[in-house]
PDB file of C-alpha atoms in Angstrom:
ATOM      1  CA  LYS V 285       0.162  -0.054  -0.002  1.00 53.00           C
ATOM      2  CA  GLN V 286       1.357   3.356  -0.952  1.00 57.00           C
ATOM      3  CA  ASN V 287       1.788   6.173   1.644  1.00 57.00           C
ATOM      4  CA  ARG V 288      -0.529   8.875   0.724  1.00 61.00           C
ATOM      5  CA  GLN V 289       0.667  11.819   2.927  1.00 58.00           C
ATOM      6  CA  THR V 290       3.748  14.046   3.194  1.00 60.00           C
ATOM      7  CA  VAL V 291       4.747  16.267   5.913  1.00 65.00           C
ATOM      8  CA  VAL V 292       6.299  19.574   5.482  1.00 69.00           C
ATOM      9  CA  HIS V 293       7.404  21.103   8.775  1.00 77.00           C
ATOM     10  CA  LEU V 294       9.317  24.200  10.034  1.00 84.00           C
ATOM     11  CA  ASN V 295      12.089  24.068  12.352  1.00 90.00           C
ATOM     12  CA  PHE V 296      12.762  27.405  14.284  1.00 93.00           C
ATOM     13  CA  ILE V 297      16.773  27.433  14.521  1.00 95.00           C
ATOM     14  CA  GLY V 298      18.146  28.660  17.698  1.00 96.00           C
ATOM     15  CA  ALA V 299      14.613  29.129  19.190  1.00 96.00           C
ATOM     16  CA  ASN V 300      13.928  28.964  23.009  1.00 96.00           C
ATOM     17  CA  GLU V 301      11.801  26.216  24.605  1.00 94.00           C
ATOM     18  CA  VAL V 302       8.577  27.816  24.916  1.00 92.00           C
ATOM     19  CA  SER V 303       6.806  27.693  28.425  1.00 91.00           C
ATOM     20  CA  ASN V 304       4.537  30.699  28.260  1.00 92.00           C
ATOM     21  CA  ILE V 305       1.659  30.229  25.953  1.00 90.00           C
ATOM     22  CA  GLU V 306      -1.504  32.231  26.072  1.00 89.00           C
ATOM     23  CA  LYS V 307      -4.577  30.968  24.318  1.00 88.00           C
ATOM     24  CA  GLN V 308      -7.856  32.969  23.107  1.00 87.00           C
ATOM     25  CA  GLY V 309     -11.102  32.119  21.556  1.00 83.00           C
ATOM     26  CA  GLU V 310     -11.820  28.730  22.990  1.00 85.00           C
ATOM     27  CA  THR V 311     -13.949  26.705  20.466  1.00 80.00           C
ATOM     28  CA  PRO V 312     -17.202  25.116  21.337  1.00 81.00           C
ATOM     29  CA  ASN V 313     -15.986  21.607  19.931  1.00 82.00           C
ATOM     30  CA  TYR V 314     -13.744  19.394  21.863  1.00 81.00           C
ATOM     31  CA  TYR V 315     -11.447  16.395  21.090  1.00 81.00           C
ATOM     32  CA  ASN V 316     -10.774  13.150  22.990  1.00 86.00           C
ATOM     33  CA  TYR V 317      -7.516  11.253  22.676  1.00 84.00           C
ATOM     34  CA  PHE V 318      -7.157   7.761  23.690  1.00 83.00           C
ATOM     35  CA  LEU V 319      -3.272   6.289  23.084  1.00 77.00           C
ATOM     36  CA  GLY V 320      -2.847   2.911  23.931  1.00 82.00           C
ATOM     37  CA  ASN V 321      -4.146   1.010  27.190  1.00 87.00           C
ATOM     38  CA  ASP V 322      -2.531   3.402  29.669  1.00 86.00           C
ATOM     39  CA  LYS V 323      -5.345   5.778  30.889  1.00 84.00           C
ATOM     40  CA  ASN V 324      -2.720   8.187  32.232  1.00 83.00           C
ATOM     41  CA  LYS V 325      -1.885   9.060  28.302  1.00 82.00           C
ATOM     42  CA  TRP V 326      -5.438   9.559  27.417  1.00 87.00           C
ATOM     43  CA  ALA V 327      -7.096  13.020  27.274  1.00 86.00           C
ATOM     44  CA  SER V 328     -10.618  14.234  27.024  1.00 85.00           C
ATOM     45  CA  GLU V 329     -12.502  17.422  26.562  1.00 82.00           C
ATOM     46  CA  VAL V 330      -9.394  18.927  24.974  1.00 82.00           C
ATOM     47  CA  ARG V 331     -10.508  22.228  23.403  1.00 79.00           C
ATOM     48  CA  GLY V 332      -9.212  24.069  20.325  1.00 75.00           C
ATOM     49  CA  TYR V 333      -8.339  27.876  20.158  1.00 77.00           C
ATOM     50  CA  SER V 334      -8.760  30.557  17.502  1.00 78.00           C
ATOM     51  CA  GLU V 335      -5.388  32.170  18.730  1.00 86.00           C
ATOM     52  CA  ALA V 336      -2.301  31.099  20.615  1.00 89.00           C
ATOM     53  CA  ILE V 337       0.770  33.386  21.564  1.00 93.00           C
ATOM     54  CA  MET V 338       4.007  31.639  22.055  1.00 94.00           C
ATOM     55  CA  TYR V 339       5.968  34.171  24.173  1.00 96.00           C
ATOM     56  CA  ASP V 340       9.796  34.379  23.683  1.00 97.00           C
ATOM     57  CA  LEU V 341      10.069  31.902  20.875  1.00 97.00           C
ATOM     58  CA  TYR V 342      13.242  33.918  20.428  1.00 97.00           C
ATOM     59  CA  ASP V 343      14.189  36.366  23.168  1.00 97.00           C
ATOM     60  CA  GLY V 344      12.012  39.316  22.660  1.00 97.00           C
ATOM     61  CA  ILE V 345      10.077  37.836  19.759  1.00 98.00           C
ATOM     62  CA  ASP V 346       6.852  36.155  20.011  1.00 98.00           C
ATOM     63  CA  LEU V 347       4.922  33.950  17.635  1.00 96.00           C
ATOM     64  CA  LYS V 348       1.076  34.325  17.336  1.00 94.00           C
ATOM     65  CA  LEU V 349      -0.878  31.506  15.627  1.00 89.00           C
ATOM     66  CA  ILE V 350      -4.217  32.501  14.252  1.00 87.00           C
ATOM     67  CA  GLU V 351      -6.950  30.405  12.662  1.00 78.00           C
ATOM     68  CA  GLU V 352      -8.490  32.535   9.979  1.00 72.00           C
ATOM     69  CA  LEU V 353     -11.330  31.206   7.580  1.00 69.00           C
ATOM     70  CA  GLU V 354     -10.408  27.741   8.602  1.00 66.00           C
ATOM     71  CA  GLN V 355      -6.611  28.374   7.681  1.00 70.00           C
ATOM     72  CA  LEU V 356      -3.546  28.556   9.851  1.00 75.00           C
ATOM     73  CA  LYS V 357      -1.723  32.042   9.780  1.00 82.00           C
ATOM     74  CA  TYR V 358       1.137  33.098  11.872  1.00 88.00           C
ATOM     75  CA  GLU V 359       2.906  36.356  12.858  1.00 93.00           C
ATOM     76  CA  PHE V 360       6.149  37.401  14.363  1.00 96.00           C
ATOM     77  CA  HIS V 361       6.014  40.176  16.993  1.00 97.00           C
ATOM     78  CA  VAL V 362       9.340  41.691  17.522  1.00 98.00           C
ATOM     79  CA  GLN V 363       9.726  43.913  20.560  1.00 98.00           C
ATOM     80  CA  PRO V 364      11.512  47.366  20.317  1.00 98.00           C
ATOM     81  CA  ASN V 365      15.047  47.177  20.073  1.00 97.00           C
ATOM     82  CA  VAL V 366      15.131  43.488  19.310  1.00 98.00           C
ATOM     83  CA  ASP V 367      16.920  42.089  16.170  1.00 96.00           C
ATOM     84  CA  PRO V 368      14.527  40.229  13.765  1.00 97.00           C
ATOM     85  CA  ASN V 369      17.649  38.466  12.262  1.00 95.00           C
ATOM     86  CA  ALA V 370      17.404  36.170  15.223  1.00 96.00           C
ATOM     87  CA  ILE V 371      14.342  34.433  13.232  1.00 97.00           C
ATOM     88  CA  LEU V 372      15.769  31.681  11.251  1.00 96.00           C
ATOM     89  CA  VAL V 373      13.168  29.105   9.893  1.00 92.00           C
ATOM     90  CA  GLU V 374      14.468  25.716   8.508  1.00 92.00           C
ATOM     91  CA  TYR V 375      12.036  24.126   6.067  1.00 88.00           C
ATOM     92  CA  ALA V 376      12.219  20.198   6.106  1.00 85.00           C
ATOM     93  CA  GLY V 377      10.128  17.552   4.230  1.00 80.00           C
ATOM     94  CA  GLN V 378       9.616  19.208   0.797  1.00 84.00           C
ATOM     95  CA  ASP V 379      10.986  18.357  -2.446  1.00 85.00           C
ATOM     96  CA  ASN V 380      11.928  21.965  -3.434  1.00 87.00           C
ATOM     97  CA  ILE V 381      11.811  25.504  -1.886  1.00 91.00           C
ATOM     98  CA  SER V 382      12.555  28.517  -4.080  1.00 91.00           C
ATOM     99  CA  ILE V 383      11.458  32.197  -4.379  1.00 91.00           C
ATOM    100  CA  ASP V 384       9.472  33.129  -7.337  1.00 91.00           C
ATOM    101  CA  LYS V 385       9.648  36.390  -9.678  1.00 90.00           C
ATOM    102  CA  ASN V 386       7.152  37.817  -7.361  1.00 88.00           C
ATOM    103  CA  GLY V 387       8.925  37.386  -4.169  1.00 88.00           C
ATOM    104  CA  ASN V 388       6.697  34.644  -2.907  1.00 88.00           C
ATOM    105  CA  LEU V 389       8.269  31.659  -1.120  1.00 88.00           C
ATOM    106  CA  ILE V 390       7.321  28.281  -3.090  1.00 88.00           C
ATOM    107  CA  ILE V 391       7.393  25.050  -1.142  1.00 87.00           C
ATOM    108  CA  GLU V 392       6.985  21.969  -3.547  1.00 85.00           C
ATOM    109  CA  ASN V 393       5.970  18.673  -2.393  1.00 81.00           C
ATOM    110  CA  ARG V 394       4.683  15.511  -4.253  1.00 78.00           C
ATOM    111  CA  PHE V 395       1.067  16.606  -3.829  1.00 75.00           C
ATOM    112  CA  GLY V 396       1.491  20.005  -5.127  1.00 75.00           C
ATOM    113  CA  GLU V 397       2.732  23.542  -3.834  1.00 76.00           C
ATOM    114  CA  ILE V 398       2.414  25.470  -0.557  1.00 77.00           C
ATOM    115  CA  SER V 399       3.218  29.125  -1.143  1.00 74.00           C
ATOM    116  CA  GLU V 400       3.800  32.057   1.428  1.00 73.00           C
ATOM    117  CA  ASN V 401       2.305  34.877  -0.565  1.00 71.00           C
ATOM    118  CA  GLY V 402       1.811  38.553   0.402  1.00 73.00           C
ATOM    119  CA  LEU V 403       4.591  38.761   2.959  1.00 86.00           C
ATOM    120  CA  LEU V 404       3.817  41.883   5.029  1.00 91.00           C
ATOM    121  CA  ALA V 405       5.472  43.660   7.902  1.00 96.00           C
ATOM    122  CA  TRP V 406       4.703  46.778   9.836  1.00 97.00           C
ATOM    123  CA  ASN V 407       5.716  48.722  12.814  1.00 97.00           C
ATOM    124  CA  ILE V 408       3.110  49.591  15.392  1.00 97.00           C
ATOM    125  CA  VAL V 409       3.391  53.314  15.962  1.00 96.00           C
ATOM    126  CA  ASP V 410       0.854  54.795  18.602  1.00 95.00           C
ATOM    127  CA  GLY V 411      -1.525  51.923  17.967  1.00 93.00           C
ATOM    128  CA  LYS V 412      -1.310  52.322  14.064  1.00 96.00           C
ATOM    129  CA  GLN V 413       0.251  49.941  11.381  1.00 96.00           C
ATOM    130  CA  VAL V 414       3.219  51.636   9.495  1.00 97.00           C
ATOM    131  CA  PRO V 415       4.031  49.486   6.546  1.00 97.00           C
ATOM    132  CA  VAL V 416       7.620  48.237   6.252  1.00 97.00           C
ATOM    133  CA  LYS V 417       8.979  46.680   3.035  1.00 96.00           C
ATOM    134  CA  VAL V 418      10.087  43.072   3.557  1.00 95.00           C
ATOM    135  CA  ARG V 419      11.144  40.032   1.632  1.00 94.00           C
ATOM    136  CA  PHE V 420      12.229  36.494   1.999  1.00 93.00           C
ATOM    137  CA  GLN V 421      15.833  35.611   1.969  1.00 95.00           C
ATOM    138  CA  LEU V 422      16.577  31.906   1.181  1.00 93.00           C
ATOM    139  CA  ASP V 423      19.912  30.075   1.814  1.00 93.00           C
ATOM    140  CA  GLY V 424      19.392  26.413   1.050  1.00 92.00           C
ATOM    141  CA  ASN V 425      16.276  25.487   3.338  1.00 92.00           C
ATOM    142  CA  MET V 426      16.793  28.462   5.551  1.00 94.00           C
ATOM    143  CA  VAL V 427      14.561  31.372   5.374  1.00 93.00           C
ATOM    144  CA  ARG V 428      15.095  34.977   7.061  1.00 95.00           C
ATOM    145  CA  TYR V 429      13.101  38.013   6.645  1.00 95.00           C
ATOM    146  CA  VAL V 430      15.165  41.196   5.422  1.00 95.00           C
ATOM    147  CA  PHE V 431      13.997  44.821   5.292  1.00 96.00           C
ATOM    148  CA  PRO V 432      15.525  46.503   2.265  1.00 95.00           C
ATOM    149  CA  GLU V 433      14.506  50.035   3.379  1.00 95.00           C
ATOM    150  CA  GLY V 434      14.996  49.332   7.092  1.00 95.00           C
ATOM    151  CA  TYR V 435      12.466  49.690   9.706  1.00 96.00           C
ATOM    152  CA  ASN V 436      12.068  51.702  13.088  1.00 97.00           C
ATOM    153  CA  ALA V 437      13.606  49.477  15.679  1.00 97.00           C
ATOM    154  CA  ALA V 438      12.214  51.753  18.388  1.00 97.00           C
ATOM    155  CA  TYR V 439       8.738  50.252  17.804  1.00 97.00           C
ATOM    156  CA  GLU V 440       7.197  46.913  17.766  1.00 97.00           C
ATOM    157  CA  LEU V 441       7.525  45.104  14.399  1.00 98.00           C
ATOM    158  CA  VAL V 442       5.091  42.583  13.142  1.00 97.00           C
ATOM    159  CA  ILE V 443       6.090  40.052  10.328  1.00 96.00           C
ATOM    160  CA  ASP V 444       3.199  38.338   8.684  1.00 92.00           C
ATOM    161  CA  PRO V 445       3.752  35.567   6.076  1.00 85.00           C
ATOM    162  CA  TYR V 446       0.582  34.257   4.571  1.00 74.00           C
ATOM    163  CA  LEU V 447       0.232  30.459   3.733  1.00 65.00           C
ATOM    164  CA  VAL V 448      -1.700  29.310   0.531  1.00 60.00           C
ATOM    165  CA  PHE V 449      -2.116  25.752  -0.006  1.00 53.00           C
ATOM    166  CA  SER V 450      -2.711  24.356  -3.582  1.00 46.00           C
ATOM    167  CA  SER V 451      -2.441  21.101  -5.356  1.00 40.00           C
TER     168      SER V 451
END
């Protein structure tokens, strides 16, 4: 029988072990997990959440996970005067990874493509979003975010990739 799945995963190189996670938007549905015969490994009424913030994924950089229109999106929140170059994402499990002519990150696997389109970034200044130019930088399977015109390090910086799945 042929294996009909593939897994592409992201490794956050140099990241901290996260112990502080804030969850918001508890879903009305819940899940039950029964693994093996050991009842100590069972979990019942496990809720889902529409948002979760993993504080200090990197020192001074939080990762926010958001369910939006039944898709997963994520944002990096970089605190003032923290270097976003600490973020280094290694992609693994894909057949190929590249940046297309429009600057989108294209992750190919045997079932199709995953693309990160519409990469955005902004500073938060007095509660308002001030756009910042950002692009992907690819070195082998490693991705960084670069800011060709810089950004204002005195304010929080948000980096917002957008995943699109296609086949």
